[in-house]
PDB file of C-alpha atoms and ligand atoms in Angstrom:
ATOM      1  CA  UNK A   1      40.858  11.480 -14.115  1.00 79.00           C
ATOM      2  CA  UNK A   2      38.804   8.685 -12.278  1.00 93.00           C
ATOM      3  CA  UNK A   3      40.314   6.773  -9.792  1.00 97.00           C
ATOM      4  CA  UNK A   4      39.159   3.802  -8.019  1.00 98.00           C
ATOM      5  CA  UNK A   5      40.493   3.249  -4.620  1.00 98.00           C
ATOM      6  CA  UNK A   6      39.659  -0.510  -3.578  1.00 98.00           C
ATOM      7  CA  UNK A   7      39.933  -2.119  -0.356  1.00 98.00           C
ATOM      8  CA  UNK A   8      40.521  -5.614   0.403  1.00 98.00           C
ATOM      9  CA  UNK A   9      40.026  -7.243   3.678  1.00 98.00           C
ATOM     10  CA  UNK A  10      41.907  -9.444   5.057  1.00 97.00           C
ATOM     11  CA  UNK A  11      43.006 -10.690   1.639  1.00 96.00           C
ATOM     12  CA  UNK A  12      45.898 -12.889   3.036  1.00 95.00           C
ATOM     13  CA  UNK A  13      42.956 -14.706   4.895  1.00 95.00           C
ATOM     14  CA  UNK A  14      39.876 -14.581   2.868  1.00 95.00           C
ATOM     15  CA  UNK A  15      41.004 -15.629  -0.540  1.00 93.00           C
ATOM     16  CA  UNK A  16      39.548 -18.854  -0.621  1.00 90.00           C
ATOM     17  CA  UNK A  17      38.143 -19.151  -4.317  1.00 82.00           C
ATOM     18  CA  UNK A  18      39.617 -16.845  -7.114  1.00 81.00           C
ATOM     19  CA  UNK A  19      39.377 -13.271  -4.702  1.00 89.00           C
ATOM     20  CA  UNK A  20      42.241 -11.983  -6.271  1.00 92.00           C
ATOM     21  CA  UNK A  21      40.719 -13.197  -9.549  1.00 94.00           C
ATOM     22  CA  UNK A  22      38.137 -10.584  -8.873  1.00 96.00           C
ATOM     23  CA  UNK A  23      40.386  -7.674  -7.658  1.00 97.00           C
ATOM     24  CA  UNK A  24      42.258  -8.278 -10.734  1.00 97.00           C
ATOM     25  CA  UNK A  25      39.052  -7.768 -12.901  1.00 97.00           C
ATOM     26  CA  UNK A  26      38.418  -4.665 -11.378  1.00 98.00           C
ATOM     27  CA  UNK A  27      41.788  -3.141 -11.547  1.00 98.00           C
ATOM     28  CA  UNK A  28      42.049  -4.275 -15.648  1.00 98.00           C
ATOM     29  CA  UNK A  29      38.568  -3.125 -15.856  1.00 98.00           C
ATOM     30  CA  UNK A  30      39.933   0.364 -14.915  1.00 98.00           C
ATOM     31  CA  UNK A  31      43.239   0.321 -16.697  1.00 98.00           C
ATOM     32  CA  UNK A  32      41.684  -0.124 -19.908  1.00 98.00           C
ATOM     33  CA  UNK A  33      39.495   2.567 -19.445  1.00 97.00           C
ATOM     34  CA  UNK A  34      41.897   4.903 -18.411  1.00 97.00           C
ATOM     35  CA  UNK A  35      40.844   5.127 -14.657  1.00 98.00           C
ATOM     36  CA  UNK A  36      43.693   5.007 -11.913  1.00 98.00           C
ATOM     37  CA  UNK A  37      43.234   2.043  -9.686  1.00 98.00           C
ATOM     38  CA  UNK A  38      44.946   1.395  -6.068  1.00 98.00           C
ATOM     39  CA  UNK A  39      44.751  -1.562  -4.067  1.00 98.00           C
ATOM     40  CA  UNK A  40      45.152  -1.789  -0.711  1.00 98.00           C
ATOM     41  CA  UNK A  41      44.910  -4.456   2.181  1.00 97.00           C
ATOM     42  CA  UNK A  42      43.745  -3.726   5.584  1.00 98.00           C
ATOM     43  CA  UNK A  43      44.407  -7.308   7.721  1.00 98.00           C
ATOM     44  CA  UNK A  44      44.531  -7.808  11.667  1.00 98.00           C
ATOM     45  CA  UNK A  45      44.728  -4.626  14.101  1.00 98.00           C
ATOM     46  CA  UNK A  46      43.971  -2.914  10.665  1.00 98.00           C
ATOM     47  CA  UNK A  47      41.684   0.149  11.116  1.00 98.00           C
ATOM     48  CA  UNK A  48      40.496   1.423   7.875  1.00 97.00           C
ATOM     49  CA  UNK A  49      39.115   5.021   6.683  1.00 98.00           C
ATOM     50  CA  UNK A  50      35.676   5.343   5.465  1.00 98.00           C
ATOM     51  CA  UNK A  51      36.425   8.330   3.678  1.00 98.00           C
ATOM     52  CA  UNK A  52      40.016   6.673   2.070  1.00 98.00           C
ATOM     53  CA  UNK A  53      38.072   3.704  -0.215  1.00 98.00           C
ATOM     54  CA  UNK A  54      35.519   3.699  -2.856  1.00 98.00           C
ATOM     55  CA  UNK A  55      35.122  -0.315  -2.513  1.00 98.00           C
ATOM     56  CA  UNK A  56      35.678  -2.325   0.035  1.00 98.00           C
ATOM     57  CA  UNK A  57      36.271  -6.473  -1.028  1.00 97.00           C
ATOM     58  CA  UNK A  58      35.713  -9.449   1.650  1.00 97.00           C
ATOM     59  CA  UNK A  59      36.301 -12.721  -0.282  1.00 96.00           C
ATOM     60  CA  UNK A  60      35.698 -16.324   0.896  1.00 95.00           C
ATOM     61  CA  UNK A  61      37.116 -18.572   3.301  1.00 94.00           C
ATOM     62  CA  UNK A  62      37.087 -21.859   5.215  1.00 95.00           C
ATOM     63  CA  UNK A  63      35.365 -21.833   8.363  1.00 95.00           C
ATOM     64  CA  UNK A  64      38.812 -21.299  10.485  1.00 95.00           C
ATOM     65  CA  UNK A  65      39.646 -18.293   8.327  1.00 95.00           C
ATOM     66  CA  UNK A  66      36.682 -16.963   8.994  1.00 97.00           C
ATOM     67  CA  UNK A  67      37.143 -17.452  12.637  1.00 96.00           C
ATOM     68  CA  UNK A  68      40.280 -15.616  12.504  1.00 95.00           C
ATOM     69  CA  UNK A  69      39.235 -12.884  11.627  1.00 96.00           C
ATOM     70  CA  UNK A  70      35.379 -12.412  12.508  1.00 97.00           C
ATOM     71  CA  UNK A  71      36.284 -10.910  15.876  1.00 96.00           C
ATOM     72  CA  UNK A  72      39.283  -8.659  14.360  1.00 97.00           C
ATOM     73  CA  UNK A  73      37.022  -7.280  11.865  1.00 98.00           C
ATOM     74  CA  UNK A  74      34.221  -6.407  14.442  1.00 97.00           C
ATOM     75  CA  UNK A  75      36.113  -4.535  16.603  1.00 97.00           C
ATOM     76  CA  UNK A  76      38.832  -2.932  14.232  1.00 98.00           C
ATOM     77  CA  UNK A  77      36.827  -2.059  11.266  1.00 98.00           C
ATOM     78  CA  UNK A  78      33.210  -2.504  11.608  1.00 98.00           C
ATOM     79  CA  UNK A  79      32.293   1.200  12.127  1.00 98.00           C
ATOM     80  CA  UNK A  80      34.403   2.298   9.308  1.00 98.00           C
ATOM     81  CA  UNK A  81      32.566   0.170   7.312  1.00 98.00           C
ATOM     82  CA  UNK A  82      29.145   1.133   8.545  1.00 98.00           C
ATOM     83  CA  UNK A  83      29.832   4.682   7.614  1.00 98.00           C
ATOM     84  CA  UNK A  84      31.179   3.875   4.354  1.00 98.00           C
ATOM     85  CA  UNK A  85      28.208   1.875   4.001  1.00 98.00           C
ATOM     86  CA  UNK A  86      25.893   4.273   4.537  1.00 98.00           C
ATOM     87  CA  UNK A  87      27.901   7.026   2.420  1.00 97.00           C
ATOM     88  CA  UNK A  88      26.995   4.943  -0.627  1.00 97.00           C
ATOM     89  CA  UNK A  89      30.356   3.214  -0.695  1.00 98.00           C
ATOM     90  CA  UNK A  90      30.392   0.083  -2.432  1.00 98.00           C
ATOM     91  CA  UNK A  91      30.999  -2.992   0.098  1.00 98.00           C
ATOM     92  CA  UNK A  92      30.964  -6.759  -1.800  1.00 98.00           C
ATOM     93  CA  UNK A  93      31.357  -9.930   0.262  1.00 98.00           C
ATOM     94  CA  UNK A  94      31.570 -13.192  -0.999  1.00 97.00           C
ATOM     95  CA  UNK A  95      30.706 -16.236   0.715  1.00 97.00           C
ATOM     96  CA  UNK A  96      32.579 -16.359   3.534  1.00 97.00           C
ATOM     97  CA  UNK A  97      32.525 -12.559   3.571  1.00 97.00           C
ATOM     98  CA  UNK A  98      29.394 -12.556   2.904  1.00 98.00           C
ATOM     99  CA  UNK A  99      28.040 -14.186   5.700  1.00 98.00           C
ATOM    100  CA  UNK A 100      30.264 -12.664   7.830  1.00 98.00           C
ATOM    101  CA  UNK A 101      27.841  -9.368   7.127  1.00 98.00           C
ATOM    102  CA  UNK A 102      25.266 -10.076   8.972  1.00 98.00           C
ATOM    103  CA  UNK A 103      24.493 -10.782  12.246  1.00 98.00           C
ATOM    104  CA  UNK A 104      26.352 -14.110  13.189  1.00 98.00           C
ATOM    105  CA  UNK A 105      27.591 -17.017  11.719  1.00 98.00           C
ATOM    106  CA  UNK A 106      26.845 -20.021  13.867  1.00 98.00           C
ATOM    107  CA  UNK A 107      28.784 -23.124  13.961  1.00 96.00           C
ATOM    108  CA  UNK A 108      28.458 -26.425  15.706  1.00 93.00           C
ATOM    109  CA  UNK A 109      29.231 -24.968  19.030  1.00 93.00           C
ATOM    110  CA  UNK A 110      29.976 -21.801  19.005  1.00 95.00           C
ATOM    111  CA  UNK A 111      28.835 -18.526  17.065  1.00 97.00           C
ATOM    112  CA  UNK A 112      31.167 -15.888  14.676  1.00 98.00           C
ATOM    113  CA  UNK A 113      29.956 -12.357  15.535  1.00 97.00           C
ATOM    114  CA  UNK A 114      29.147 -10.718  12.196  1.00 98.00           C
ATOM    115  CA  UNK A 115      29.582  -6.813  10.940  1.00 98.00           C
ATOM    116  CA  UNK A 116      25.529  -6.805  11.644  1.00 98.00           C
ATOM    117  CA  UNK A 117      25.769  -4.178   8.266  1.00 98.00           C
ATOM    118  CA  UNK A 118      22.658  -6.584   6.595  1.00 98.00           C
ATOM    119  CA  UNK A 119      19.723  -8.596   8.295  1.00 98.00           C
ATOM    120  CA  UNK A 120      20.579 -12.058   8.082  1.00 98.00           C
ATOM    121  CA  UNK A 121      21.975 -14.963   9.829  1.00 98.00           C
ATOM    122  CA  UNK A 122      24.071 -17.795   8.423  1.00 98.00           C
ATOM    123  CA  UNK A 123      24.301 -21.443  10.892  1.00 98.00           C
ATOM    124  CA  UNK A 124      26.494 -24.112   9.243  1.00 97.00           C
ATOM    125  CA  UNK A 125      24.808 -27.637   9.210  1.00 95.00           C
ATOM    126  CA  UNK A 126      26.504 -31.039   8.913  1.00 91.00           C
ATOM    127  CA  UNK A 127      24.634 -32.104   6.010  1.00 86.00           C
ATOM    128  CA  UNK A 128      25.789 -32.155   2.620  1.00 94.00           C
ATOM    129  CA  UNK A 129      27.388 -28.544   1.307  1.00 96.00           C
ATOM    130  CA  UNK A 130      25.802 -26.838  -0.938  1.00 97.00           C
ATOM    131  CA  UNK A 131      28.292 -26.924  -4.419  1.00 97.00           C
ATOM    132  CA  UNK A 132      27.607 -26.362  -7.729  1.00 96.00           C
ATOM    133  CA  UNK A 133      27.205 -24.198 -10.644  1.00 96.00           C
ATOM    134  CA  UNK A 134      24.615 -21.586 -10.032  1.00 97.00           C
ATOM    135  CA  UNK A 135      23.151 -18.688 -11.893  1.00 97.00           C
ATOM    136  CA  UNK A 136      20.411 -16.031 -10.452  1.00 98.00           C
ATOM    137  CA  UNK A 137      18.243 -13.136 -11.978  1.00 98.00           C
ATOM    138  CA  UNK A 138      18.951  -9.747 -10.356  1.00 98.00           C
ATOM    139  CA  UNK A 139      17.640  -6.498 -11.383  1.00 98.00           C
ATOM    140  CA  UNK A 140      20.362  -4.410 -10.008  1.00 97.00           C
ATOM    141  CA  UNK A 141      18.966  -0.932 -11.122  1.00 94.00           C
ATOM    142  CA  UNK A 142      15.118  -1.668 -10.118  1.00 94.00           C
ATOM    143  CA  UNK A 143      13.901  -0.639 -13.181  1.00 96.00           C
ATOM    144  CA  UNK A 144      12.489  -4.221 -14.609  1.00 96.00           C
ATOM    145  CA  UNK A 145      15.815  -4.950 -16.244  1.00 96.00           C
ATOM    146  CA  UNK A 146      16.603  -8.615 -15.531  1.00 97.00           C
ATOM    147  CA  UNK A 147      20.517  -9.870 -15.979  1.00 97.00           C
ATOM    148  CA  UNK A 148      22.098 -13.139 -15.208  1.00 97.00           C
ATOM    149  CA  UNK A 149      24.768 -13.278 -12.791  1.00 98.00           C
ATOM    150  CA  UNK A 150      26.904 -16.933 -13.326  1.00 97.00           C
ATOM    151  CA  UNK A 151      29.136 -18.842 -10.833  1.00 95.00           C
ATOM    152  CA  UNK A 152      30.138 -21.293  -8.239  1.00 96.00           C
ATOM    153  CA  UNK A 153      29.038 -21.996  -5.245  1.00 97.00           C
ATOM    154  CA  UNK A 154      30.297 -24.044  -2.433  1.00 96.00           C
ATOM    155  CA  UNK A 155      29.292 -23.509   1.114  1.00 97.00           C
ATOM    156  CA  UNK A 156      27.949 -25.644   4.583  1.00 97.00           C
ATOM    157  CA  UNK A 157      26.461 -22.280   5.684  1.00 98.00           C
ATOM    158  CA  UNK A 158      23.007 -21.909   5.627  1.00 98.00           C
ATOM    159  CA  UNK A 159      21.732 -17.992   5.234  1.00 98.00           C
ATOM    160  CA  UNK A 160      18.120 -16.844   6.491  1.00 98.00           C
ATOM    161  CA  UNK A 161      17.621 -13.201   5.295  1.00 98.00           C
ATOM    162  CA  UNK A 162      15.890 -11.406   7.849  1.00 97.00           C
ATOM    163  CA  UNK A 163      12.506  -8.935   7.861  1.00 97.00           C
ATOM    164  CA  UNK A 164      14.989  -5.889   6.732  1.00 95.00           C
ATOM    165  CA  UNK A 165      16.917  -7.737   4.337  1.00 97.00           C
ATOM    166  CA  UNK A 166      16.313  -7.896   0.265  1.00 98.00           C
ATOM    167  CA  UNK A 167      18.303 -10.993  -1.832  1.00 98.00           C
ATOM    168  CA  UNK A 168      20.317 -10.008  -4.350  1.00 98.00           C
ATOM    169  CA  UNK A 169      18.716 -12.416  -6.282  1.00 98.00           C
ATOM    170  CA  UNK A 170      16.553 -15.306  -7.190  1.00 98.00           C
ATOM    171  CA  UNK A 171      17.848 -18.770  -7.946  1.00 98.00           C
ATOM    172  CA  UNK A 172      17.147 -20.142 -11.935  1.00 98.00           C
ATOM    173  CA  UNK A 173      19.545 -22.992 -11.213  1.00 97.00           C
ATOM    174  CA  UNK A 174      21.852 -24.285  -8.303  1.00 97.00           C
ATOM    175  CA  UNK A 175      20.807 -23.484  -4.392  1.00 98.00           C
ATOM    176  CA  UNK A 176      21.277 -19.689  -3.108  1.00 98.00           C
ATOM    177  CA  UNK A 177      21.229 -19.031   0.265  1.00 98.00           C
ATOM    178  CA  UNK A 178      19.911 -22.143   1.895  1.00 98.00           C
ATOM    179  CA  UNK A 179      19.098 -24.244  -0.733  1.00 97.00           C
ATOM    180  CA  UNK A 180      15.036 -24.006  -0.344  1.00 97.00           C
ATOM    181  CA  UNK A 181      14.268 -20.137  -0.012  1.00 98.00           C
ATOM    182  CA  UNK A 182      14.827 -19.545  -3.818  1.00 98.00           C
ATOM    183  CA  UNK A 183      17.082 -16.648  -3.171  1.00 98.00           C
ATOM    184  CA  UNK A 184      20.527 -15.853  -4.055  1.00 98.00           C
ATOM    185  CA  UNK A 185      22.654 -12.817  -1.902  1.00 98.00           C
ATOM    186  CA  UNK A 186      21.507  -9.853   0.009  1.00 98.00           C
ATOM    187  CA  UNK A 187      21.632  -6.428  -1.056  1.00 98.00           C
ATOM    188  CA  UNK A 188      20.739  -3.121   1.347  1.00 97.00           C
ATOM    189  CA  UNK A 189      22.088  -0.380  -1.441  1.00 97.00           C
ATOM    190  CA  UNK A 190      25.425  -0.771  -2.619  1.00 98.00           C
ATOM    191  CA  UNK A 191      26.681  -3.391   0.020  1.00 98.00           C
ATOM    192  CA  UNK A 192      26.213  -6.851  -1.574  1.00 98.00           C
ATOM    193  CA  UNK A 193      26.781  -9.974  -0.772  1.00 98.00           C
ATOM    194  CA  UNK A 194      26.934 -13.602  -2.674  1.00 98.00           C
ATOM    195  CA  UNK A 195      27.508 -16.992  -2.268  1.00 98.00           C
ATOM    196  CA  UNK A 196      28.919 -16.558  -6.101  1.00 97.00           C
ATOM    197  CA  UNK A 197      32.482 -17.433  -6.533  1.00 89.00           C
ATOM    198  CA  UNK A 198      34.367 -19.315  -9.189  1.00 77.00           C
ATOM    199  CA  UNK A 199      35.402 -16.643 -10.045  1.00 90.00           C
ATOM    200  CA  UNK A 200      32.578 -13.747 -10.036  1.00 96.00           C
ATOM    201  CA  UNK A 201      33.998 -11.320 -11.600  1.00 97.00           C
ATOM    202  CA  UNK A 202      35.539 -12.965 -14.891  1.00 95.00           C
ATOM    203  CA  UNK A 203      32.934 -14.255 -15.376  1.00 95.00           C
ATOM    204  CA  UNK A 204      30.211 -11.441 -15.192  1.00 97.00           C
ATOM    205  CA  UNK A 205      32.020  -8.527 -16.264  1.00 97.00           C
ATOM    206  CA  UNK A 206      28.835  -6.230 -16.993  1.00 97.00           C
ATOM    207  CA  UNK A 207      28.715  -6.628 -13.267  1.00 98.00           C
ATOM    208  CA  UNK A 208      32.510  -6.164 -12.892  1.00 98.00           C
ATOM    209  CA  UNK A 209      31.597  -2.503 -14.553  1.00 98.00           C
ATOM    210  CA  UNK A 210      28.273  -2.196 -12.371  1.00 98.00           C
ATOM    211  CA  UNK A 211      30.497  -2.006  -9.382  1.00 98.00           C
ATOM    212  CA  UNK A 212      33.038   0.042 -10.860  1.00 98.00           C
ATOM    213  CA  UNK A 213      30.607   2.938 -11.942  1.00 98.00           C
ATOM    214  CA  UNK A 214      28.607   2.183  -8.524  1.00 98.00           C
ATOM    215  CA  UNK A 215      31.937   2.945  -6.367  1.00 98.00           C
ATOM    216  CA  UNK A 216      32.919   6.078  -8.471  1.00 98.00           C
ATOM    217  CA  UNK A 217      29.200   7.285  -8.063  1.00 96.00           C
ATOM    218  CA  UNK A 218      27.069   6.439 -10.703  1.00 93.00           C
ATOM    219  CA  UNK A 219      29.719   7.513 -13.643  1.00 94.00           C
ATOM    220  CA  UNK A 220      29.268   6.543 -17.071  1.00 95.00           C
ATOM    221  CA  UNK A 221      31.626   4.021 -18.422  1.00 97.00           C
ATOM    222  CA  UNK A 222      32.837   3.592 -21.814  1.00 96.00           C
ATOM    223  CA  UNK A 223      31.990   0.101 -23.566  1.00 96.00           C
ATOM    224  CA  UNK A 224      34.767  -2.430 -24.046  1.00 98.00           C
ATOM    225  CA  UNK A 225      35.042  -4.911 -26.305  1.00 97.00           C
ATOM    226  CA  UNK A 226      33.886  -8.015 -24.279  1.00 97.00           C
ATOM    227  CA  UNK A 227      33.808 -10.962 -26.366  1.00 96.00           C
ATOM    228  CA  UNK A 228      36.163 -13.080 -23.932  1.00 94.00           C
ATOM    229  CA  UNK A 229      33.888 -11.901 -21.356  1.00 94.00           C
ATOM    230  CA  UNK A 230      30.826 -12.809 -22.906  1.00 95.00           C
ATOM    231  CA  UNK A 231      32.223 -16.033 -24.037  1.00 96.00           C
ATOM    232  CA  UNK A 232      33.224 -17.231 -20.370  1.00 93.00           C
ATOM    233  CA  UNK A 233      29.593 -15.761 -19.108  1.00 94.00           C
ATOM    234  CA  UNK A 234      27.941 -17.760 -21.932  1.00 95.00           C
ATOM    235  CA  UNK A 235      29.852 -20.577 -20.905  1.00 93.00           C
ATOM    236  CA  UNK A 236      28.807 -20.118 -17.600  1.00 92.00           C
ATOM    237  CA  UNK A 237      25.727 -20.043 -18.223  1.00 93.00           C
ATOM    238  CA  UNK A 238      25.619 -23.673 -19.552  1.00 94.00           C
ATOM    239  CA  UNK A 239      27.426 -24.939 -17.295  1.00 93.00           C
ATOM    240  CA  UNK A 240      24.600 -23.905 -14.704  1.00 92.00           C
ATOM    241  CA  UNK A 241      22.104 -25.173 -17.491  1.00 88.00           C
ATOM    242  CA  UNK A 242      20.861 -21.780 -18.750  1.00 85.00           C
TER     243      UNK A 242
HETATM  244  N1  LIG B 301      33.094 -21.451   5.436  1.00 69.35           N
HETATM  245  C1  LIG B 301      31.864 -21.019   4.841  1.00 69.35           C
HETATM  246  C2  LIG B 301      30.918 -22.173   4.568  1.00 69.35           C
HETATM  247  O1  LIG B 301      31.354 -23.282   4.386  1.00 69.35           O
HETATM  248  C3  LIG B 301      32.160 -20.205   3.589  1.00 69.35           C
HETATM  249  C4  LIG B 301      32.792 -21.026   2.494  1.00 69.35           C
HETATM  250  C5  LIG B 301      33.346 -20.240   1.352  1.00 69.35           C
HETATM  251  O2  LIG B 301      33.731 -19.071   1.472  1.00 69.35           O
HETATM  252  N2  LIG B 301      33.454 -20.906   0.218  1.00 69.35           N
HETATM  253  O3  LIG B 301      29.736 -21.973   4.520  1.00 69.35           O
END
């Protein structure tokens, strides 16, 4: 039998927007397939095994959170997470985990060292934040095949993908990274990151299952019947004028 062993970091911390919203999608996801599913929660001191997790979840969070825990992660799980990272393991950060990826996250005065796991950069300005529904194109298998990914956005950070770095995606509608670039995420292999909350997951559940089959190595997984699914990714969809 299957079984999907996720890991959520810091999720007392970095919960900001409908995080557990997403680990629940993935654990129901799995139950109605059949697949056993554990959750567990690696916060402060934490050091976490590469080897022990097949996904590893860093959801969003205010500026402070983020500043809690930027200097925890670095130094108690950051090579855990570049070996799992480079074993194929699946690593998804949104928003505020997401920027805490790459190299730094600077703020007014001071900077948030990042996991350095992606090339980019993230500085927060004091202009307006960037909110608002927003849907991108990714082709998450490179073979041509387009899909819509749906959600909300709502960050001051600013993220400038470096020479190394790919974007998940491009924007059709809202801002992306920094508002001008016309891209959406970053994505080296299976670590990804968003700026896509609100929540992700219910609301793009053929990406939901992406991740799932992704983390348990490219399986094959049985169709559900996803017309609640499709319905809240339709509505989505409008709602970011698609
Ligand atoms: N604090 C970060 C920013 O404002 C991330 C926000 C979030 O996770 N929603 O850019």
């Amino acid at each position: 039998m299957p079984h999907l062993r996720v890991c959520a970091l810091y999720p007392d911390v970095m919960n900001i927007y409908a995080d557990r919203g997403n680990l629940l999608v993935l654990r129901q996801r799995c139950a109605w397939r059949g697949i056993d599913f554990t959750l567990s929660g690696a916060g402060f001191g934490e050091a976490i095994d590469p080897d022990a997790h097949d996904l590893f979840y860093i959801g969003g969070g205010q500026d402070r959170d983020q500043e809690l825990c930027a200097a925890d992660m670095l130094e108690t799980k950051r090579d855990a997470l570049a070996i799992a990272a480079d074993a194929g393991k699946v690593l998804l950060g949104v928003c505020g985990g997401y920027q805490l990826l790459g190299h730094a996250y600077a703020l007014a005065d001071r900077e948030l060292p990042g996991l350095g796991l992606v090339d980019l950069r993230t500085h927060r300005v004091e202009g307006p934040r960037l909110i608002g529904n927003v849907a991108i194109e990714v082709d998450l298998d490179g073979d041509g095949t387009k899909r819509v990914l749906a959600g909300f956005e709502n960050h001051a950070g600013r993220t400038a993908l470096g020479p190394a770095a790919q974007p998940l995606g491009r924007v059709l509608h809202g801002h992306g990274n920094d508002g001008a670039s016309g891209f959406e995420g970053v994505r080296r292999d299976n670590v990804i990151g968003t700026y896509l909350h609100g929540p992700l997951l219910p609301k793009n559940a053929w990406f939901a299952d992406w991740l799932i089959a992704a983390a348990l190595g490219g399986v094959e997984l049985n169709e559900l019947d996803d017309a609640f699914e499709d319905a809240a990714h339709a509505s989505a969809r409008r709602a970011a004028g698609m």
